[in-house]
Short mmCIF file of C-alpha atoms in Angstrom, two decimals:
data_model
loop_
_atom_site.label_atom_id
_atom_site.label_comp_id
_atom_site.label_asym_id
_atom_site.label_seq_id
_atom_site.Cartn_x
_atom_site.Cartn_y
_atom_site.Cartn_z
CA MET A 150 1.52 -37.85 40.93
CA ALA A 151 4.60 -36.16 39.46
CA LYS A 152 2.72 -35.41 36.28
CA ARG A 153 -0.25 -34.01 38.15
CA SER A 154 1.89 -31.76 40.36
CA LEU A 155 3.83 -30.50 37.34
CA LEU A 156 0.69 -29.49 35.47
CA SER A 157 -0.58 -27.75 38.58
CA CYS A 158 2.09 -25.11 38.02
CA PRO A 159 0.40 -22.20 36.15
CA VAL A 160 3.45 -21.48 34.00
CA VAL A 161 3.82 -25.09 32.88
CA ARG A 162 0.08 -25.43 32.32
CA ASP A 163 0.01 -22.30 30.15
CA ALA A 164 3.03 -23.52 28.19
CA VAL A 165 1.29 -26.83 27.50
CA LEU A 166 -1.85 -25.01 26.37
CA VAL A 167 0.15 -22.79 24.04
CA LEU A 168 2.05 -25.77 22.62
CA GLY A 169 -1.17 -27.64 22.03
CA GLN A 170 -2.69 -24.62 20.31
CA LEU A 171 0.36 -24.24 18.08
CA VAL A 172 0.18 -27.89 17.06
CA ARG A 173 -3.50 -27.57 16.22
CA GLU A 174 -2.88 -24.41 14.23
CA ALA A 175 0.00 -26.04 12.38
CA ARG A 176 -2.33 -28.82 11.28
CA VAL A 177 -4.94 -26.30 10.19
CA ALA A 178 -2.29 -24.25 8.38
CA ARG A 179 -1.29 -27.31 6.33
CA ARG A 180 -4.89 -27.62 5.19
CA TRP A 181 -5.12 -23.92 4.36
CA THR A 182 -2.03 -23.99 2.16
CA ARG A 183 -3.86 -26.41 -0.10
CA ASP A 184 -6.61 -23.87 -0.62
CA GLY A 185 -5.61 -20.55 -2.19
CA ARG A 186 -8.86 -18.97 -0.98
CA THR A 187 -8.02 -19.34 2.71
CA GLY A 188 -4.22 -19.44 2.90
CA GLU A 189 -1.20 -17.94 1.25
CA LYS A 190 1.31 -20.18 -0.48
CA GLU A 191 4.99 -19.32 -0.48
CA GLN A 192 4.96 -17.73 -3.92
CA ARG A 193 2.01 -15.51 -2.95
CA ALA A 194 3.41 -14.34 0.39
CA ARG A 195 4.65 -11.12 -1.21
CA TYR A 196 1.05 -10.06 -1.79
CA VAL A 197 0.01 -10.29 1.87
CA THR A 198 -0.80 -6.86 3.31
CA SER A 199 -1.25 -5.39 6.78
CA PRO A 200 -5.07 -5.50 6.39
CA ASP A 201 -4.68 -9.24 5.69
CA VAL A 202 -2.70 -9.64 8.92
CA LEU A 203 -5.43 -7.79 10.83
CA ALA A 204 -8.11 -9.98 9.26
CA VAL A 205 -6.32 -13.13 10.42
CA LEU A 206 -5.91 -11.80 13.97
CA ARG A 207 -9.58 -10.89 14.17
CA ARG A 208 -10.84 -14.07 12.55
CA HIS A 209 -9.09 -16.55 14.83
CA GLY A 210 -10.43 -15.84 18.26
CA PRO A 211 -10.91 -12.74 20.43
CA THR A 212 -8.03 -10.36 21.08
CA ARG A 213 -7.17 -8.88 24.47
CA ALA A 214 -6.80 -5.46 22.85
CA ASP A 215 -7.52 -4.22 19.35
CA PRO A 216 -4.25 -4.82 17.43
CA SER A 217 -5.08 -2.24 14.75
CA PRO A 218 -3.52 0.91 16.32
CA GLU A 219 -0.37 -1.02 17.29
CA LEU A 220 0.02 -2.39 13.78
CA PHE A 221 -0.43 1.11 12.35
CA ALA A 222 2.34 2.40 14.65
CA ARG A 223 4.62 -0.44 13.57
CA ILE A 224 4.14 0.49 9.92
CA ALA A 225 5.08 4.09 10.73
CA PHE A 226 8.15 2.91 12.63
CA ALA A 227 9.22 0.64 9.77
CA LYS A 228 9.09 3.66 7.47
CA ALA A 229 11.04 5.81 9.93
CA ILE A 230 13.98 3.39 10.11
CA SER A 231 13.91 2.16 6.48
CA ASN A 232 12.79 -1.30 7.54
CA SER A 233 11.61 -1.97 4.01
CA ASP A 234 11.84 -5.76 4.36
CA ASP A 235 8.99 -5.96 6.86
CA HIS A 236 6.73 -8.88 5.93
CA ALA A 237 3.80 -10.89 7.28
CA ARG A 238 5.97 -13.39 9.16
CA ASN A 239 7.31 -10.55 11.30
CA HIS A 240 3.89 -10.18 12.91
CA ALA A 241 2.75 -12.90 15.30
CA ALA A 242 0.28 -13.31 18.13
CA PHE A 243 0.47 -14.98 21.53
CA TRP A 244 -2.39 -17.18 22.69
CA ASP A 245 -2.97 -17.46 26.45
CA GLY A 246 -5.80 -19.94 26.19
CA HIS A 247 -8.48 -17.27 25.98
CA HIS A 248 -7.23 -14.30 23.99
CA ARG A 249 -4.76 -13.39 21.30
CA SER A 250 -2.39 -10.45 21.57
CA LEU A 251 0.36 -9.15 19.31
CA ILE A 252 3.78 -10.19 20.53
CA PRO A 253 6.46 -7.48 20.77
CA ALA A 254 7.81 -6.36 17.41
CA TYR A 255 10.92 -8.14 16.19
CA ASP A 256 13.28 -8.32 13.19
CA LEU A 257 13.40 -4.54 13.01
CA ALA A 258 16.39 -3.79 10.81
CA PRO A 259 17.15 -0.78 8.60
CA GLY A 260 17.51 -1.85 4.99
CA ASN A 261 19.98 -0.39 2.54
CA ARG A 262 18.57 2.32 0.31
CA SER A 263 19.73 5.02 -2.06
CA GLY A 264 18.06 8.39 -2.36
CA GLU A 265 14.66 9.29 -0.95
CA THR A 266 12.45 6.95 -2.98
CA ALA A 267 11.67 3.49 -1.62
CA SER A 268 8.80 1.09 -1.05
CA GLN A 269 7.71 -1.28 1.70
CA ALA A 270 7.66 -5.04 1.18
CA LEU A 271 4.44 -5.30 3.22
CA GLY A 272 1.54 -3.37 1.71
CA TYR A 273 -0.37 -1.30 4.26
CA GLY A 274 -3.60 -0.34 2.46
CA ARG A 275 -6.60 -2.08 0.94
CA SER A 276 -5.03 -1.63 -2.48
CA GLY A 277 -1.60 -2.77 -1.35
CA GLU A 278 0.01 0.67 -1.05
CA ARG A 279 3.73 0.38 -0.42
CA ARG A 280 5.13 3.89 -0.83
CA VAL A 281 7.43 5.04 1.98
CA PRO A 282 6.32 8.69 2.57
CA ALA A 283 4.43 8.95 5.85
CA ALA A 284 1.78 11.08 4.14
CA ALA A 285 0.86 8.03 2.04
CA LEU A 286 0.10 6.09 5.23
CA LEU A 287 -2.40 8.59 6.63
CA PRO A 288 -5.30 7.80 4.25
CA THR A 289 -5.14 4.17 5.43
CA ALA A 290 -5.63 5.10 9.10
CA PRO A 291 -9.36 4.17 9.05
CA VAL A 292 -8.36 0.64 8.01
CA CYS A 293 -6.75 0.43 11.46
CA GLY A 294 -9.69 2.03 13.24
CA LEU A 295 -8.16 5.52 13.42
CA ASP A 296 -9.35 8.79 11.95
CA LEU A 297 -6.95 11.08 10.09
CA ARG A 298 -6.18 13.16 13.17
CA GLU A 299 -5.41 10.10 15.26
CA GLY A 300 -3.35 8.56 12.48
CA ARG A 301 -1.30 11.71 12.08
CA ALA A 302 -0.73 11.88 15.85
CA VAL A 303 0.64 8.32 15.78
CA VAL A 304 2.96 9.12 12.88
CA GLU A 305 4.29 12.28 14.54
CA ARG A 306 4.75 10.42 17.84
CA ILE A 307 6.78 7.71 16.12
CA LEU A 308 8.94 10.16 14.17
CA GLY A 309 9.58 12.20 17.32
CA ALA A 310 10.42 9.10 19.36
CA VAL A 311 12.93 7.93 16.74
CA LEU A 312 14.61 11.33 16.72
CA ASP A 313 14.71 11.70 20.51
CA GLY A 314 15.76 8.13 21.18
CA PHE A 315 18.42 7.76 18.48
CA ASP A 316 21.46 8.70 20.57
CA ASP A 317 20.50 6.38 23.44
CA ALA A 318 19.66 3.55 21.04
CA VAL A 319 22.98 3.57 19.18
CA GLU A 320 24.84 3.91 22.47
CA GLN A 321 23.04 0.95 24.02
CA ALA A 322 23.56 -1.13 20.87
CA ARG A 323 27.24 -0.10 20.77
CA VAL A 324 27.01 0.94 17.15
CA PRO A 325 30.51 1.85 15.88
CA GLU A 326 31.10 5.58 15.47
CA ARG A 327 31.77 5.22 11.75
CA ASP A 328 28.30 3.69 11.29
CA ARG A 329 26.46 6.17 13.50
CA SER A 330 27.18 9.00 11.09
CA ARG A 331 25.67 7.02 8.21
CA LEU A 332 22.31 6.40 9.84
CA PRO A 333 20.71 9.82 10.53
CA GLY A 334 19.02 11.33 7.52
CA HIS A 335 19.80 8.29 5.40
CA LEU A 336 18.47 5.03 6.85
CA VAL A 337 16.92 6.63 9.93
CA LEU A 338 14.42 9.41 9.18
CA ASN A 339 15.35 9.62 5.53
CA PRO A 340 13.99 12.90 4.05
CA GLY A 341 11.68 10.79 1.89
CA VAL A 342 9.69 9.75 4.98
CA PRO A 343 8.33 13.18 6.01
CA HIS A 344 8.09 14.28 2.38
CA ASP A 345 4.66 15.81 1.65
CA LEU A 346 3.69 15.64 5.33
CA THR A 347 2.27 19.07 6.10
CA GLY A 348 3.11 20.93 9.29
CA VAL A 349 6.07 20.48 11.62
CA VAL A 350 8.18 17.38 11.14
CA THR A 351 11.30 16.39 13.03
CA GLY A 352 14.48 15.65 11.16
CA TRP A 353 18.23 16.10 10.98
CA THR A 354 20.24 18.81 9.32
CA GLY A 355 23.20 16.43 9.23
CA GLY A 356 25.56 14.68 11.62
CA VAL A 357 24.74 13.10 14.96
CA GLY A 358 23.81 14.52 18.33
CA PRO A 359 21.46 17.20 19.67
CA ALA A 360 23.30 20.00 17.85
CA SER A 361 22.45 18.43 14.51
CA ARG A 362 18.70 18.33 15.10
CA THR A 363 16.27 20.77 13.64
CA THR A 364 12.57 21.30 13.19
CA ARG A 365 11.72 21.15 9.52
CA ARG A 366 8.62 22.63 7.96
CA ALA A 367 7.19 21.29 4.76
CA ASP A 368 7.52 23.42 1.63
CA PRO A 369 4.33 25.57 1.48
CA ARG A 370 4.11 24.77 -2.21
CA GLN A 371 3.48 21.15 -1.25
CA GLY A 372 0.62 22.03 1.08
CA ALA A 373 -2.26 21.68 -1.36
CA ARG A 374 -0.96 18.42 -2.74
CA SER A 375 -0.30 17.04 0.75
CA ALA A 376 -3.69 18.05 2.12
CA SER A 377 -5.33 16.40 -0.85
CA ALA A 378 -3.37 13.19 -0.33
CA GLU A 379 -4.08 13.14 3.40
CA GLY A 380 -7.78 13.74 2.75
CA ARG A 381 -8.37 10.64 0.65
CA VAL A 382 -9.16 8.02 3.25
CA GLN A 383 -9.75 4.30 3.03
CA GLU A 384 -12.42 2.59 5.03
#
């Protein structure tokens, strides 16, 4: 009777279903790791890309909502905060017994970098593109079910949100003052991120706070090269 009444609780029942699903998937995963065609062994994990993550999410059961646009936004955010160590294990799904859905993003940490040139650990295109500039992400928008206009809108929304939310974020996280001055324009919204992105891009002139913000326009001499790069799309 106690067991029956306990399982009658929706929360407990869902937890049991999730646990059972995880156990089943763990058993399947052990089989996959013996077959390089269907699973990724530890030494090959570095070659997993965002399209691979999407393929796994779509292959194993229906999703409550298409995870593609959300994953695209997460890639843009990782670029914006120099989260260059993003990898496949940072993307997981929750199973409610019927559908899968991406769990909230986690392990979002700016990585140390020098200069404006960097690359992402997790490739985001069919060919494993890893370059940090946001303009390099736009041609891969169709991979995530977005056209170029929609992809650009997502990128600009993410860059704007990072700029507008920076002060509140560091205040809430109680980031020491000495560290706050090192983040803007270096780890957060490094100039290499909006590089070659045509049009208006948000950024910092230096320092912290509203007075240090500015609206930057791309160098007109980069326009032709940028438009060409943004025009080459991947399906």
